[in-house]
Amino acid sequence: ETGVTQSPTHLIKTRGQQVTLRCSSQSGHNTVSWYQQALGQGPQFIFQYYREEENGRGNFPPRFSGLQFPNYSSELNVNALELDDSALYLCASSLGGGVNYGYTFGSGTRLTVV
Amino acid sequence: ELKVEQNPLFLSMQEGKNYTIYCNYSTTSDRLYWYRQDPGKSLESLFVLLSNGAVKQEGRLMASLDTKARLSTLHITAAVHDLSATYFCAVNNDMRFGAGTRLTVKP
């Protein structure tokens, strides 16, 4: 059984560019959530997908968008990158809202915007 | 808007001592999670608490939930160096996180 895999692990982009981050959920998991974690802070909820439908969204602007595919893998897209978007982006998956074992997190994508 | 507050934010303990981390949240929730994060690493699930009065224990860590007080505690018993990490609580199905408690256990 594989865990949650995120790609790429590191990324450097220029302000104004667009970026796509990818997440492969743990086998059997149908829910995926994305988080932004700035250095020294707690993860901030971006949005959640359940069976390919958006199931909740945090306080992030529309330039943050996502997709979940039929195999439950997911993408996070960020348009018009800003310097403040520099952070660790974490993907977490679960089955049934993680009521038994919590969510399984990936190792994250470190995004630097210059 | 849901607010999740943890305290303390920083905790330095000696090995062998006991301490408690607190997690308060502002609105009703049907679940509370505790996670551990080591420096430069991702988050590891510790506990999921689903009902008032729930208590779970794993090794030197014990978590409890009081939904009426909107409070969860993470109690550390006889701390060891390996417990040094940042501990987060998170509330609701979509997991709104607290700021974390950075724990350092010193010999």
PDB file of N, CA and C in Angstrom, chain B residues 2 5 11 13-14 19 23 27 33 42 48 50 52 62 66 79 82 87 91 104:
ATOM      1  N   LEU B   2     -14.499  29.692  12.185  1.00  0.00           N
ATOM      2  CA  LEU B   2     -13.874  28.796  13.166  1.00  0.00           C
ATOM      3  C   LEU B   2     -12.463  29.263  13.504  1.00  0.00           C
ATOM      4  N   GLU B   5      -7.174  27.563  18.614  1.00  0.00           N
ATOM      5  CA  GLU B   5      -6.047  28.135  19.338  1.00  0.00           C
ATOM      6  C   GLU B   5      -5.334  27.060  20.151  1.00  0.00           C
ATOM      7  N   LEU B  11       7.224  25.048  23.947  1.00  0.00           N
ATOM      8  CA  LEU B  11       7.317  24.319  25.211  1.00  0.00           C
ATOM      9  C   LEU B  11       8.659  23.622  25.291  1.00  0.00           C
ATOM     10  N   MET B  13      10.781  21.200  27.753  1.00  0.00           N
ATOM     11  CA  MET B  13      10.596  20.313  28.895  1.00  0.00           C
ATOM     12  C   MET B  13      11.876  19.540  29.165  1.00  0.00           C
ATOM     13  N   GLN B  14      11.985  19.091  30.400  1.00  0.00           N
ATOM     14  CA  GLN B  14      13.069  18.165  30.723  1.00  0.00           C
ATOM     15  C   GLN B  14      12.569  16.738  30.560  1.00  0.00           C
ATOM     16  N   TYR B  19       3.576  17.096  30.929  1.00  0.00           N
ATOM     17  CA  TYR B  19       3.021  18.397  30.552  1.00  0.00           C
ATOM     18  C   TYR B  19       1.801  18.189  29.678  1.00  0.00           C
ATOM     19  N   CYS B  23      -5.851  22.716  23.256  1.00  0.00           N
ATOM     20  CA  CYS B  23      -6.394  23.119  21.961  1.00  0.00           C
ATOM     21  C   CYS B  23      -7.849  23.560  22.168  1.00  0.00           C
ATOM     22  N   THR B  27     -16.186  26.925  17.465  1.00  0.00           N
ATOM     23  CA  THR B  27     -17.538  26.506  17.078  1.00  0.00           C
ATOM     24  C   THR B  27     -17.671  24.997  17.226  1.00  0.00           C
ATOM     25  N   TYR B  33      -8.524  16.250  15.490  1.00  0.00           N
ATOM     26  CA  TYR B  33      -7.347  15.469  15.137  1.00  0.00           C
ATOM     27  C   TYR B  33      -6.108  16.045  15.836  1.00  0.00           C
ATOM     28  N   SER B  42       6.684  15.918   6.789  1.00  0.00           N
ATOM     29  CA  SER B  42       5.244  16.110   6.686  1.00  0.00           C
ATOM     30  C   SER B  42       4.562  15.764   8.010  1.00  0.00           C
ATOM     31  N   VAL B  48      -7.509  10.595  16.452  1.00  0.00           N
ATOM     32  CA  VAL B  48      -8.765  11.166  15.987  1.00  0.00           C
ATOM     33  C   VAL B  48      -9.767  11.000  17.119  1.00  0.00           C
ATOM     34  N   LEU B  50     -13.688  11.648  18.379  1.00  0.00           N
ATOM     35  CA  LEU B  50     -14.979  11.841  17.722  1.00  0.00           C
ATOM     36  C   LEU B  50     -16.126  12.188  18.656  1.00  0.00           C
ATOM     37  N   ASN B  52     -17.671  13.434  22.796  1.00  0.00           N
ATOM     38  CA  ASN B  52     -17.394  14.065  24.076  1.00  0.00           C
ATOM     39  C   ASN B  52     -16.879  13.024  25.066  1.00  0.00           C
ATOM     40  N   MET B  62      -1.376  11.031  25.500  1.00  0.00           N
ATOM     41  CA  MET B  62      -2.780  10.753  25.715  1.00  0.00           C
ATOM     42  C   MET B  62      -3.583  11.987  25.321  1.00  0.00           C
ATOM     43  N   ASP B  66     -13.272  17.381  25.149  1.00  0.00           N
ATOM     44  CA  ASP B  66     -14.456  17.874  25.854  1.00  0.00           C
ATOM     45  C   ASP B  66     -15.185  18.776  24.873  1.00  0.00           C
ATOM     46  N   ALA B  79       8.337  12.646  29.540  1.00  0.00           N
ATOM     47  CA  ALA B  79       8.828  13.005  28.207  1.00  0.00           C
ATOM     48  C   ALA B  79      10.224  12.432  27.924  1.00  0.00           C
ATOM     49  N   ASP B  82      12.835  11.872  21.998  1.00  0.00           N
ATOM     50  CA  ASP B  82      12.189  11.514  20.721  1.00  0.00           C
ATOM     51  C   ASP B  82      10.840  12.176  20.516  1.00  0.00           C
ATOM     52  N   TYR B  87       3.454  19.838  17.451  1.00  0.00           N
ATOM     53  CA  TYR B  87       2.181  19.137  17.560  1.00  0.00           C
ATOM     54  C   TYR B  87       1.055  20.084  17.163  1.00  0.00           C
ATOM     55  N   VAL B  91      -9.498  20.724  13.548  1.00  0.00           N
ATOM     56  CA  VAL B  91     -10.919  20.565  13.878  1.00  0.00           C
ATOM     57  C   VAL B  91     -11.741  20.456  12.599  1.00  0.00           C
ATOM     58  N   THR B 104      10.215  20.928  22.725  1.00  0.00           N
ATOM     59  CA  THR B 104      11.614  20.512  22.815  1.00  0.00           C
ATOM     60  C   THR B 104      11.806  19.813  24.146  1.00  0.00           C
TER      61      THR B 104
END
